[in-house]
Coordinates of C-alpha atoms and ligand atoms in Angstrom, one line a residue:
M30 CA -29.3 -26.9 -54.5
R31 CA -26.5 -27.8 -57.4
F32 CA -23.2 -27.9 -56.0
S33 CA -22.4 -26.7 -60.2
K34 CA -24.7 -23.4 -59.5
M35 CA -23.0 -22.0 -56.2
L36 CA -19.9 -20.3 -55.3
I37 CA -17.8 -22.9 -53.4
P38 CA -14.5 -22.3 -54.0
T39 CA -12.8 -24.8 -52.6
L40 CA -8.7 -25.0 -52.0
K41 CA -6.4 -27.6 -52.3
E42 CA -3.6 -25.4 -50.4
T43 CA -3.6 -24.7 -46.9
P44 CA -3.9 -21.2 -47.5
A45 CA -0.5 -18.8 -46.2
D46 CA -1.5 -16.8 -43.5
A47 CA -4.2 -19.4 -41.5
E48 CA -3.1 -21.2 -38.4
A49 CA -6.0 -21.8 -36.6
V50 CA -7.8 -25.3 -37.8
S51 CA -11.3 -23.4 -38.5
H52 CA -9.6 -20.7 -40.3
I53 CA -8.1 -22.8 -42.3
L54 CA -10.7 -24.9 -43.0
M55 CA -13.8 -22.2 -43.7
L56 CA -11.0 -21.1 -46.3
R57 CA -10.1 -24.0 -48.2
A58 CA -13.6 -25.8 -47.6
G59 CA -15.4 -21.9 -48.9
Y60 CA -17.7 -20.4 -46.6
V61 CA -15.6 -17.7 -46.1
R62 CA -13.1 -14.8 -47.2
Q63 CA -10.6 -11.9 -45.7
L64 CA -11.3 -8.5 -47.4
T65 CA -8.8 -6.8 -45.2
A66 CA -7.8 -7.7 -41.2
G67 CA -10.8 -8.4 -39.7
L68 CA -13.2 -8.4 -42.1
Y69 CA -14.4 -11.3 -44.2
I70 CA -16.8 -12.5 -46.5
Y71 CA -19.1 -15.2 -46.0
L72 CA -19.3 -16.9 -48.6
P73 CA -22.9 -19.1 -49.3
L74 CA -21.8 -22.2 -47.3
G75 CA -20.9 -19.9 -44.7
L76 CA -23.9 -17.5 -43.9
R77 CA -26.3 -20.8 -44.4
V78 CA -24.3 -22.0 -41.1
I79 CA -24.6 -18.6 -39.6
E80 CA -28.4 -18.4 -40.6
K81 CA -28.7 -22.1 -38.7
I82 CA -27.1 -20.8 -35.5
S83 CA -29.5 -17.2 -36.0
K84 CA -32.5 -19.7 -36.5
I85 CA -31.6 -21.7 -33.1
L86 CA -30.8 -18.4 -31.1
R87 CA -34.0 -16.9 -31.8
E88 CA -36.3 -20.1 -30.8
E89 CA -34.0 -20.2 -27.7
M90 CA -34.5 -16.4 -27.1
N91 CA -38.4 -16.7 -28.0
A92 CA -38.9 -19.5 -25.6
I93 CA -37.5 -17.3 -23.1
G94 CA -40.1 -14.4 -23.7
A95 CA -37.3 -12.3 -25.4
Q96 CA -38.6 -10.1 -27.8
E97 CA -37.0 -9.6 -31.0
I98 CA -36.4 -5.4 -32.1
T99 CA -33.2 -4.4 -34.2
M100 CA -31.2 -1.4 -33.2
P101 CA -28.9 1.0 -35.5
V102 CA -25.2 0.4 -36.1
L103 CA -24.0 3.9 -36.4
H104 CA -25.1 5.8 -32.6
P105 CA -24.8 9.8 -31.6
S106 CA -22.2 9.8 -29.7
E107 CA -24.7 11.7 -26.9
V108 CA -25.5 8.6 -25.5
W109 CA -22.3 7.1 -25.0
Q110 CA -21.1 10.2 -23.5
Q111 CA -24.2 9.9 -20.7
T112 CA -22.5 6.5 -19.8
G113 CA -19.0 8.2 -19.6
R114 CA -18.0 5.2 -22.0
W115 CA -17.1 7.7 -24.8
Y116 CA -14.3 8.7 -22.6
E117 CA -13.2 5.3 -21.0
I118 CA -12.8 3.4 -24.2
G119 CA -9.8 4.2 -26.7
E120 CA -9.2 2.7 -29.5
E121 CA -11.2 -0.2 -29.6
M122 CA -14.4 2.2 -30.8
F123 CA -14.3 3.2 -34.4
R124 CA -15.8 7.3 -34.3
L125 CA -16.6 9.7 -37.5
K126 CA -18.2 12.8 -37.9
D127 CA -21.5 13.3 -39.5
R128 CA -22.2 15.6 -42.7
G129 CA -23.3 18.3 -39.5
S130 CA -19.7 17.3 -37.6
R131 CA -21.7 15.5 -35.5
D132 CA -19.4 13.1 -33.6
M133 CA -21.1 9.4 -34.2
C134 CA -19.6 6.3 -33.8
L135 CA -20.4 2.6 -35.1
G136 CA -21.7 0.5 -31.8
M137 CA -19.7 -2.1 -30.1
T138 CA -22.3 -3.5 -27.9
H139 CA -25.8 -1.8 -27.0
E140 CA -26.8 -1.1 -23.8
E141 CA -26.8 2.7 -24.0
I142 CA -29.0 2.8 -26.6
I143 CA -31.2 -0.4 -24.7
A144 CA -31.0 2.6 -22.1
W145 CA -32.2 5.3 -24.0
L146 CA -34.8 3.2 -25.2
A147 CA -35.6 2.0 -21.9
A148 CA -35.9 5.4 -20.3
R149 CA -38.8 6.9 -22.9
E150 CA -40.8 3.7 -23.4
I151 CA -41.1 2.3 -19.8
R152 CA -42.8 3.9 -17.0
S153 CA -44.4 1.7 -14.5
Y154 CA -43.3 -1.6 -12.4
R155 CA -46.5 -3.5 -14.4
E156 CA -44.3 -2.6 -17.8
L157 CA -41.5 -5.0 -16.2
P158 CA -40.1 -7.2 -16.6
Q159 CA -38.7 -7.2 -20.2
I160 CA -36.1 -9.0 -22.4
W161 CA -35.2 -7.2 -25.4
Y162 CA -33.3 -8.6 -28.1
Q163 CA -31.4 -8.3 -31.6
I164 CA -29.0 -10.3 -33.9
Q165 CA -27.2 -7.3 -35.4
I166 CA -23.6 -6.3 -36.6
K167 CA -21.1 -4.8 -34.0
L168 CA -17.8 -3.3 -35.3
R169 CA -14.6 -2.5 -32.8
D170 CA -11.2 -2.0 -33.7
E171 CA -10.4 -5.0 -32.3
A172 CA -6.4 -4.4 -31.2
R173 CA -5.6 -8.1 -32.9
P174 CA -8.0 -9.5 -35.4
K175 CA -6.8 -13.0 -35.7
S176 CA -7.5 -16.7 -35.9
G177 CA -10.3 -15.9 -38.8
V178 CA -13.7 -15.1 -37.7
I179 CA -12.8 -15.8 -34.0
R180 CA -11.7 -12.2 -33.2
T181 CA -13.0 -9.8 -36.6
R182 CA -13.3 -5.8 -36.7
E183 CA -17.0 -6.9 -38.0
F184 CA -19.2 -9.1 -36.5
L185 CA -22.6 -10.4 -36.0
M186 CA -23.4 -10.7 -32.2
K187 CA -26.9 -12.0 -30.6
D188 CA -26.9 -9.5 -27.8
S189 CA -30.6 -9.4 -25.6
Y190 CA -31.2 -6.8 -22.3
S191 CA -33.0 -7.6 -19.8
L192 CA -35.2 -5.1 -18.1
D193 CA -36.3 -5.7 -14.3
A194 CA -37.5 -3.9 -11.3
D195 CA -35.6 -5.7 -8.5
E196 CA -32.8 -7.3 -7.8
K197 CA -34.8 -10.4 -7.7
G198 CA -35.9 -10.0 -11.1
L199 CA -32.7 -9.5 -12.6
E200 CA -31.7 -13.0 -11.2
R201 CA -34.7 -14.4 -12.2
S202 CA -33.8 -13.0 -15.9
Y203 CA -30.3 -13.9 -15.4
Q204 CA -31.0 -17.7 -14.9
L205 CA -33.0 -17.8 -18.1
H206 CA -30.4 -16.7 -19.9
A207 CA -28.2 -19.2 -18.7
E208 CA -30.4 -22.2 -19.4
A209 CA -31.3 -20.4 -23.1
Y210 CA -27.6 -20.7 -23.4
H211 CA -27.2 -24.1 -22.2
K212 CA -29.9 -25.2 -24.6
I213 CA -28.5 -23.1 -27.9
F214 CA -24.6 -24.4 -27.5
S215 CA -25.5 -27.7 -26.8
R216 CA -28.1 -27.7 -30.0
C217 CA -25.2 -26.6 -31.7
G218 CA -23.3 -29.2 -31.1
L219 CA -20.8 -27.6 -28.3
K220 CA -18.8 -29.2 -26.1
F221 CA -18.8 -26.0 -23.5
Y222 CA -17.9 -25.0 -19.8
M223 CA -20.2 -22.0 -18.0
V224 CA -17.4 -20.5 -15.6
E225 CA -17.2 -17.3 -13.6
S226 CA -16.1 -14.3 -15.2
D227 CA -14.5 -10.8 -14.9
P228 CA -17.4 -8.1 -15.7
G229 CA -14.6 -6.0 -17.4
M230 CA -16.1 -3.1 -19.1
M231 CA -19.4 -3.6 -19.1
G232 CA -19.4 -3.1 -15.2
G233 CA -21.6 -5.0 -13.0
A234 CA -20.7 -7.6 -10.5
T235 CA -21.9 -11.1 -11.6
A236 CA -20.9 -12.2 -14.9
H237 CA -20.2 -15.8 -16.2
E238 CA -18.8 -16.8 -19.7
F239 CA -19.4 -19.9 -21.7
M240 CA -16.3 -21.5 -23.1
A241 CA -15.8 -24.0 -25.7
P242 CA -12.9 -25.6 -25.1
S243 CA -10.5 -25.4 -28.3
P244 CA -6.6 -25.0 -28.6
A245 CA -7.2 -21.7 -31.1
G246 CA -8.6 -19.8 -28.2
E247 CA -7.9 -17.1 -27.0
D248 CA -9.0 -17.5 -23.2
E249 CA -8.0 -19.8 -20.4
F250 CA -10.0 -21.1 -17.5
T251 CA -9.9 -23.3 -14.8
M252 CA -12.4 -26.4 -13.5
C253 CA -12.9 -28.3 -10.8
D254 CA -13.7 -32.0 -11.7
G255 CA -14.7 -32.5 -7.8
C256 CA -17.3 -29.5 -7.5
G257 CA -17.7 -28.1 -10.5
Y258 CA -15.8 -24.7 -9.4
A259 CA -15.4 -23.2 -13.0
A260 CA -13.7 -19.9 -13.4
N261 CA -11.8 -17.6 -16.7
I262 CA -8.1 -17.5 -15.2
E263 CA -8.5 -13.7 -15.2
L264 CA -10.0 -14.1 -11.5
A265 CA -9.4 -18.0 -11.0
L266 CA -8.9 -18.5 -7.4
S267 CA -7.0 -21.7 -6.5
I268 CA -4.8 -22.8 -3.4
P269 CA -1.1 -23.8 -4.7
K270 CA 0.6 -26.9 -4.2
E271 CA 1.9 -27.3 -0.5
V272 CA 5.4 -26.7 0.2
E273 CA 7.0 -28.4 3.1
A274 CA 8.2 -25.9 5.5
K275 CA 12.3 -26.2 5.9
N276 CA 14.1 -25.7 9.3
W277 CA 16.6 -23.0 8.4
I278 CA 17.8 -20.5 10.1
L279 CA 17.9 -17.1 9.0
E280 CA 20.9 -16.5 7.1
E281 CA 22.7 -14.5 4.0
V282 CA 23.9 -16.2 1.0
Y283 CA 26.3 -15.5 -1.2
T284 CA 24.6 -15.8 -4.8
P285 CA 27.1 -13.9 -7.2
E286 CA 25.5 -12.6 -10.7
K287 CA 22.4 -15.1 -10.0
R288 CA 19.3 -12.9 -10.1
T289 CA 16.7 -14.5 -11.8
V290 CA 14.3 -17.6 -9.1
Q291 CA 15.3 -19.7 -11.9
E292 CA 19.5 -18.7 -11.6
V293 CA 19.0 -18.6 -7.8
S294 CA 17.2 -21.9 -7.6
D295 CA 20.0 -23.9 -10.0
F296 CA 22.8 -22.3 -8.3
L297 CA 21.6 -23.4 -4.2
Q298 CA 19.7 -26.3 -5.9
L299 CA 17.1 -25.6 -4.5
D300 CA 13.4 -25.9 -6.5
P301 CA 11.6 -23.0 -7.2
E302 CA 9.1 -23.0 -4.6
Y303 CA 10.9 -22.3 -2.0
F304 CA 11.8 -19.1 -3.4
I305 CA 9.7 -15.9 -2.6
K306 CA 9.8 -13.7 -6.2
S307 CA 9.5 -9.8 -4.7
I308 CA 8.4 -7.3 -7.9
L309 CA 8.4 -3.7 -7.3
L310 CA 5.0 -2.2 -9.2
I311 CA 4.9 1.6 -10.1
S312 CA 1.3 2.5 -9.9
D313 CA -0.5 6.0 -9.3
K314 CA -0.3 6.1 -5.7
D315 CA 2.9 5.0 -3.7
P316 CA 5.2 2.5 -5.0
V317 CA 4.1 -1.7 -4.2
L318 CA 6.2 -4.7 -3.8
A319 CA 4.2 -7.2 -4.7
L320 CA 5.4 -10.9 -3.6
V321 CA 4.8 -14.5 -5.1
R322 CA 5.9 -18.1 -5.0
G323 CA 8.6 -18.7 -7.1
D324 CA 7.6 -21.4 -9.2
Q325 CA 3.7 -19.1 -9.5
E326 CA 3.3 -15.6 -11.4
L327 CA 2.2 -13.0 -10.3
H328 CA -1.4 -11.9 -12.2
E329 CA -1.8 -8.4 -13.5
K330 CA -5.2 -8.5 -13.8
K331 CA -6.2 -9.8 -9.8
L332 CA -3.2 -6.7 -8.4
N333 CA -5.2 -4.7 -11.0
R334 CA -8.6 -4.8 -8.7
I335 CA -6.5 -4.3 -5.3
I336 CA -3.8 -1.8 -6.7
G337 CA -5.7 -0.3 -9.2
K338 CA -3.5 0.3 -13.2
H339 CA 0.6 -0.7 -12.4
R340 CA 3.2 -1.1 -14.0
Q341 CA 6.8 -3.1 -13.0
A342 CA 9.4 -0.6 -12.1
H343 CA 12.6 -0.5 -14.2
K344 CA 15.9 -1.2 -13.2
E345 CA 16.4 2.7 -12.2
E346 CA 13.3 3.1 -10.1
V347 CA 14.0 -0.1 -8.4
K348 CA 17.5 0.9 -7.2
E349 CA 16.2 4.6 -6.5
I350 CA 13.2 3.5 -4.0
L351 CA 14.6 0.5 -2.4
G352 CA 18.0 1.3 -2.7
V353 CA 19.3 -1.9 -4.3
E354 CA 20.3 -3.6 -7.5
A355 CA 17.1 -5.3 -9.0
G356 CA 17.6 -9.2 -8.9
F357 CA 18.7 -9.0 -5.3
I358 CA 15.5 -7.6 -3.7
G359 CA 13.6 -9.4 -1.1
P360 CA 10.9 -8.3 1.5
M361 CA 12.3 -7.2 4.6
G362 CA 13.2 -4.5 5.8
H363 CA 11.0 -2.0 3.5
R364 CA 8.4 1.0 4.6
L365 CA 6.7 0.4 1.4
K366 CA 3.4 -1.4 0.9
I367 CA 4.4 -5.3 0.5
I368 CA 1.3 -7.3 -0.9
A369 CA 1.6 -10.9 -0.8
D370 CA 0.4 -14.7 -2.2
A371 CA -1.9 -15.7 0.6
C372 CA 0.0 -19.0 -0.2
L373 CA 3.7 -17.5 1.2
K374 CA 1.7 -17.1 4.7
E375 CA 2.7 -20.4 5.7
G376 CA 6.2 -22.0 4.6
V377 CA 10.3 -20.9 5.1
Y378 CA 11.7 -19.1 2.3
V379 CA 14.9 -17.8 0.0
S380 CA 14.5 -14.5 -1.1
G381 CA 16.9 -11.4 -1.9
A382 CA 18.7 -10.1 1.1
N383 CA 18.8 -6.7 -0.6
K384 CA 22.2 -6.8 -0.2
P385 CA 24.0 -6.9 -4.2
H386 CA 25.0 -11.1 -4.9
Y387 CA 23.4 -12.2 -1.7
H388 CA 20.1 -14.1 -1.3
A389 CA 18.5 -14.3 2.5
K390 CA 17.6 -18.2 3.4
G391 CA 15.3 -19.0 6.2
I392 CA 13.0 -16.2 5.8
R393 CA 9.7 -16.6 7.6
P394 CA 6.7 -14.5 6.4
G395 CA 4.9 -12.7 9.4
K396 CA 7.9 -12.9 11.1
E397 CA 10.2 -11.4 8.9
F398 CA 8.2 -9.0 7.1
T399 CA 4.6 -8.4 7.2
A400 CA 2.3 -7.9 4.1
E401 CA -1.8 -7.8 3.0
W402 CA -2.1 -11.2 2.3
N403 CA -4.6 -12.0 -0.9
D404 CA -4.5 -14.2 -3.9
I405 CA -2.4 -12.9 -6.5
H406 CA -1.4 -15.8 -8.6
V407 CA -2.4 -17.4 -12.0
V408 CA -3.6 -20.3 -11.4
K409 CA -2.1 -23.8 -13.1
E410 CA -3.2 -26.8 -13.9
G411 CA -2.5 -29.4 -10.6
D412 CA -3.5 -26.3 -8.5
S413 CA -6.0 -27.4 -5.7
C414 CA -10.0 -26.0 -5.7
P415 CA -10.9 -23.0 -3.5
K416 CA -13.6 -24.5 -2.9
C417 CA -12.9 -28.7 -2.0
N418 CA -9.4 -28.9 -2.6
A419 CA -9.7 -31.5 -5.8
P420 CA -7.0 -31.0 -8.2
L421 CA -7.6 -27.9 -11.0
R422 CA -7.3 -28.4 -14.9
V423 CA -6.4 -25.7 -16.8
E424 CA -7.9 -25.4 -20.7
R425 CA -8.2 -23.1 -23.5
A426 CA -11.1 -22.1 -24.6
I427 CA -13.2 -19.8 -27.5
E428 CA -15.4 -17.6 -25.4
V429 CA -18.6 -18.0 -27.5
G430 CA -21.0 -15.9 -25.4
N431 CA -21.0 -14.5 -22.1
I432 CA -24.3 -13.0 -19.6
F433 CA -23.1 -10.1 -17.4
M434 CA -25.2 -8.3 -14.8
L435 CA -25.3 -4.9 -14.9
G436 CA -27.2 -3.7 -12.3
T437 CA -28.0 0.3 -12.5
K438 CA -25.2 0.8 -14.4
Y439 CA -26.2 2.3 -17.6
S440 CA -30.3 3.5 -16.5
I441 CA -28.9 5.9 -13.7
P442 CA -26.6 7.9 -16.4
M443 CA -29.7 7.4 -19.0
R444 CA -32.4 8.0 -16.5
A445 CA -34.2 5.0 -17.5
F446 CA -36.1 5.0 -14.1
Y447 CA -39.9 3.3 -13.1
L448 CA -42.7 3.9 -11.0
D449 CA -43.2 1.4 -8.1
K450 CA -46.0 0.2 -6.6
N451 CA -46.0 3.1 -4.5
G452 CA -45.3 6.1 -6.8
Q453 CA -41.7 6.2 -6.3
E454 CA -39.0 6.5 -9.2
R455 CA -36.6 3.7 -9.5
P456 CA -33.8 2.7 -11.6
I457 CA -34.5 -0.1 -13.7
I458 CA -32.1 -3.2 -12.9
M459 CA -30.8 -4.4 -16.2
G460 CA -28.9 -7.0 -17.3
S461 CA -26.6 -8.0 -20.6
Y462 CA -26.4 -11.1 -22.8
G463 CA -24.0 -11.5 -25.8
I464 CA -23.5 -14.3 -28.1
G465 CA -21.0 -14.4 -31.0
P466 CA -22.6 -17.1 -34.2
A467 CA -19.4 -16.9 -35.8
R468 CA -17.5 -17.9 -33.1
I469 CA -20.0 -21.1 -32.2
A470 CA -19.1 -21.9 -35.7
A471 CA -15.4 -21.5 -35.5
A472 CA -15.7 -23.3 -32.3
A473 CA -18.1 -26.2 -33.7
I474 CA -14.8 -26.8 -36.3
E475 CA -12.1 -26.8 -33.8
Q476 CA -14.2 -29.6 -32.1
N477 CA -15.4 -31.6 -35.0
N478 CA -12.4 -32.1 -37.7
D479 CA -10.5 -34.8 -39.2
R480 CA -7.6 -34.7 -41.8
D481 CA -9.8 -34.4 -44.5
G482 CA -12.2 -31.5 -43.3
I483 CA -14.5 -30.5 -40.8
I484 CA -17.5 -32.6 -39.3
W485 CA -20.3 -30.1 -38.8
P486 CA -22.8 -31.2 -35.9
K487 CA -26.4 -32.0 -37.8
S488 CA -28.0 -29.1 -36.9
I489 CA -25.4 -26.5 -37.9
A490 CA -24.7 -28.1 -40.7
P491 CA -25.4 -25.9 -44.1
F492 CA -27.2 -28.4 -45.8
D493 CA -28.8 -32.3 -44.4
V494 CA -27.2 -34.2 -46.8
E495 CA -24.6 -34.3 -49.9
L496 CA -26.1 -36.1 -52.7
L497 CA -22.8 -37.3 -55.2
P498 CA -23.7 -38.6 -58.3
L499 CA -20.2 -40.0 -59.5
N500 CA -20.6 -40.0 -63.4
I501 CA -23.2 -37.2 -64.3
R502 CA -22.3 -38.5 -67.9
D503 CA -24.2 -41.8 -66.9
S504 CA -28.1 -41.4 -67.7
K505 CA -28.9 -43.8 -65.6
T506 CA -27.3 -42.3 -62.6
V507 CA -28.4 -38.5 -63.2
E508 CA -31.9 -39.9 -62.9
I509 CA -32.0 -41.3 -60.1
A510 CA -30.1 -38.4 -58.6
E511 CA -32.5 -36.2 -59.7
K512 CA -35.3 -38.7 -57.9
I513 CA -33.5 -39.1 -54.9
Y514 CA -33.1 -35.3 -54.9
K515 CA -36.9 -34.3 -55.5
G516 CA -37.9 -36.5 -53.2
L517 CA -36.0 -35.0 -50.1
T518 CA -36.5 -31.7 -51.0
E519 CA -40.1 -32.5 -51.0
E520 CA -39.9 -33.6 -47.2
G521 CA -37.8 -30.4 -46.3
I522 CA -34.3 -32.0 -46.1
E523 CA -32.0 -29.5 -47.7
V524 CA -29.7 -31.5 -50.1
L525 CA -26.6 -30.2 -52.0
M526 CA -26.5 -32.1 -55.3
D527 CA -22.6 -32.4 -56.4
D528 CA -23.5 -32.5 -60.3
R529 CA -20.6 -31.4 -61.8
D530 CA -18.5 -33.1 -64.2
E531 CA -16.0 -34.0 -62.2
R532 CA -13.8 -37.3 -61.5
A533 CA -15.3 -39.2 -58.6
G534 CA -12.2 -38.5 -56.3
V535 CA -12.3 -35.2 -56.5
K536 CA -16.6 -34.7 -55.4
F537 CA -15.2 -36.9 -52.4
K538 CA -12.4 -35.0 -51.2
D539 CA -14.7 -31.8 -51.2
A540 CA -17.7 -33.3 -50.1
D541 CA -15.4 -34.4 -47.2
L542 CA -13.8 -30.8 -46.8
I543 CA -17.0 -29.5 -47.0
G544 CA -18.4 -31.3 -43.8
I545 CA -22.0 -31.9 -44.8
P546 CA -22.5 -34.7 -42.2
T547 CA -24.7 -37.3 -44.5
Q548 CA -22.9 -38.4 -47.2
I549 CA -25.8 -40.4 -50.1
I550 CA -23.2 -41.8 -53.3
I551 CA -25.2 -42.7 -56.6
G552 CA -22.1 -44.8 -58.2
E553 CA -22.4 -46.9 -61.2
K554 CA -21.7 -50.1 -60.4
N555 CA -23.9 -50.1 -57.1
L556 CA -26.7 -48.9 -59.5
K557 CA -26.8 -51.9 -61.2
E558 CA -27.9 -53.9 -58.5
G559 CA -30.3 -50.9 -57.6
L560 CA -28.3 -49.9 -54.5
I561 CA -27.3 -47.2 -53.4
E562 CA -24.4 -46.1 -50.5
I563 CA -25.4 -44.0 -47.2
K564 CA -22.6 -42.4 -45.8
D565 CA -21.7 -41.0 -42.7
R566 CA -18.9 -38.1 -42.7
K567 CA -17.7 -38.4 -38.8
T568 CA -17.1 -42.0 -38.9
K569 CA -17.4 -43.3 -42.4
E570 CA -18.9 -45.7 -42.2
A571 CA -21.6 -46.6 -45.5
V572 CA -24.5 -48.3 -46.0
K573 CA -25.6 -49.6 -49.0
V574 CA -30.1 -49.1 -49.5
G575 CA -32.2 -49.8 -52.2
F576 CA -32.6 -46.9 -54.3
R577 CA -36.5 -46.3 -53.7
E578 CA -35.1 -46.6 -49.3
V579 CA -33.3 -43.7 -49.5
V580 CA -35.8 -41.1 -48.8
E581 CA -37.1 -42.8 -45.9
K582 CA -33.7 -44.0 -44.5
I583 CA -32.1 -40.3 -44.7
L584 CA -36.0 -39.3 -43.3
Q585 CA -35.1 -40.9 -39.7
S586 CA -32.2 -41.0 -38.8
Q587 CA -33.6 -36.9 -39.6
I588 CA -36.2 -37.3 -37.4
Q589 CA -33.6 -40.1 -34.4
A590 CA -30.9 -37.1 -34.7
E591 CA -31.2 -34.3 -31.9
T592 CA -31.1 -31.9 -34.9
G593 CA -33.1 -29.2 -32.7
R594 CA -35.4 -28.4 -36.1
A595 CA -38.7 -28.0 -35.9
Y596 CA -38.7 -30.5 -38.6
L597 CA -41.3 -33.7 -38.0
K598 CA -42.7 -35.6 -40.0
S599 CA -46.4 -36.2 -39.7
Ligands
ATP21 P1 -13.4 -11.6 -26.3 O1 -12.8 -11.0 -24.6 O2 -13.0 -12.0 -26.8 O3 -13.1 -9.6 -26.7 P2 -16.1 -9.4 -25.3 O4 -15.9 -10.2 -23.8 O5 -15.1 -8.5 -26.0 O6 -14.7 -10.6 -25.9 P3 -18.6 -9.5 -25.7 O7 -18.5 -7.4 -25.6 O8 -19.6 -9.6 -24.5 O9 -17.3 -9.9 -25.9 O10 -19.6 -9.8 -26.7 C1 -19.8 -11.3 -27.0 C2 -19.9 -12.2 -27.8 O11 -19.6 -11.4 -28.8 C3 -18.8 -12.6 -27.7 O12 -19.1 -13.6 -26.4 C4 -18.1 -13.0 -28.5 O13 -18.7 -14.5 -28.9 C5 -18.7 -12.2 -29.8 N1 -17.8 -11.7 -30.4 C6 -17.1 -10.3 -29.0 N2 -16.2 -9.9 -30.0 C7 -15.7 -10.5 -31.1 C8 -15.2 -10.5 -32.0 N3 -13.6 -9.2 -32.1 N4 -15.1 -11.2 -33.0 C9 -16.3 -12.1 -33.5 N5 -16.6 -12.2 -32.5 C10 -17.0 -11.4 -31.3
MG22 MG1 -13.1 -7.7 -26.6

């Protein structure tokens, strides 16, 4: 392709409202434009990247025997009502009415439609297992669309669904997907981890996410280098560092106006880990007192799984329910239910004395109060692994894909049943598996860039090679450039030729910004000696080669590189 004929609107300045590196670079290098919040136009270069990724997705899905279909984006409300998600999902779902006033919605995901289809097309165990997939638009009215294409309101997803006769079958389909996902993300050149995750609105028991470490990510996960334990912070377990037990005897200490752990810790000159934070929560049922160590944070989601929906009590409610002013509450002497973080089982602590301006020092959990013990703290860097005790790391990441064991959550309400060997009707066991191509592209940029721009992994770059005839007013330059362009194209190499009548500096800048992995530079001076330069975008190393050898050299490097493309020179 010729640069002069393509829409590649590069920008010199950093766009004002972009923060994530991938967002800035996709805008600056002319890959995307934002129509409005969370809605993006993919320009030619951007679309080529998405198509490269989609090709890898198709190859790896087909390799595990998955069959491609496409399902509508517009759904009748009935199927969503049948599983109950019509009522459970709130504003994230785009809803509308058709001309006959029938309720419709835009598909956020397709479990319902798959189960609807399976209910009609699968009759017998002989037709199982099946894996069906599509690469299709999803629409979600995200609360905070941000970071460019990482969180948009309309996005492409590769979603696949497995249908099995039993749990064993589901485990096999799940494993097949986990392996395919490892291949997909490796082929896309990403650094990634597979981590345990919270099944959330999908339901089901087991789920994993694929996390690409990046500061632009909205997720955090913890990782143990000792045993490989890896989990999303939303559910990760850990053992906080041990604290030496003091031999204090129980006493009340005067702490005037000192309410927060930090204030009391400064005042008493004791580290926060010697404190118990008591937090009063209002749930649908009775109020609950949650306790975490002073240096830990209460994990709302973990607690959610134990007591259900809840919120923190207001000051007035604390006074009313516990009879103490907020800031001085402690775990002793209350009748209400107490849930304490498991690490508090050991040790001797300071906490509120249930008396204004006093704290109690020398509290021994289990003796001074009883509680239900549970892991309810947020994992921190340096905590110990719950499996092997090695130190844990915490990293920020972009969730690029996930896999869920769904079980019968959708098949039962949608009546997706099959007849087993004995002619007995059984629900199909389902799994669901998603990948966002836009997030792969963004994560690849986040992980591969420098001051000058994007450095694409070869496998998903919009072109294999950028050809840079520096002075197109020089007829020899143009002649050689056209020859190389033709030679490479005939060999199946995808070439972007910067045939613009621009200064060399402008061409170099744009080439580095756009990030095509290999540059071929045709300059007049080198050409006089019959040479041209092949430059690596990443290392910036350049080698001079005779112009007749260029095509051969590029072909060799293409074959050597793990591009994963089906291309092989015969
Ligand atoms: P998140 O927790 O980030 O909202 P999710 O759990 O809602 O993601 P799924 O519904 O499981 O994601 O979607 C599968 C994949 O689709 C995700 O792993 C991600 O790659 C992609 N994806 C999800 N939501 C978006 C979005 N708003 N914009 C772009 N890609 C998305
Ligand atoms: Mg989401």
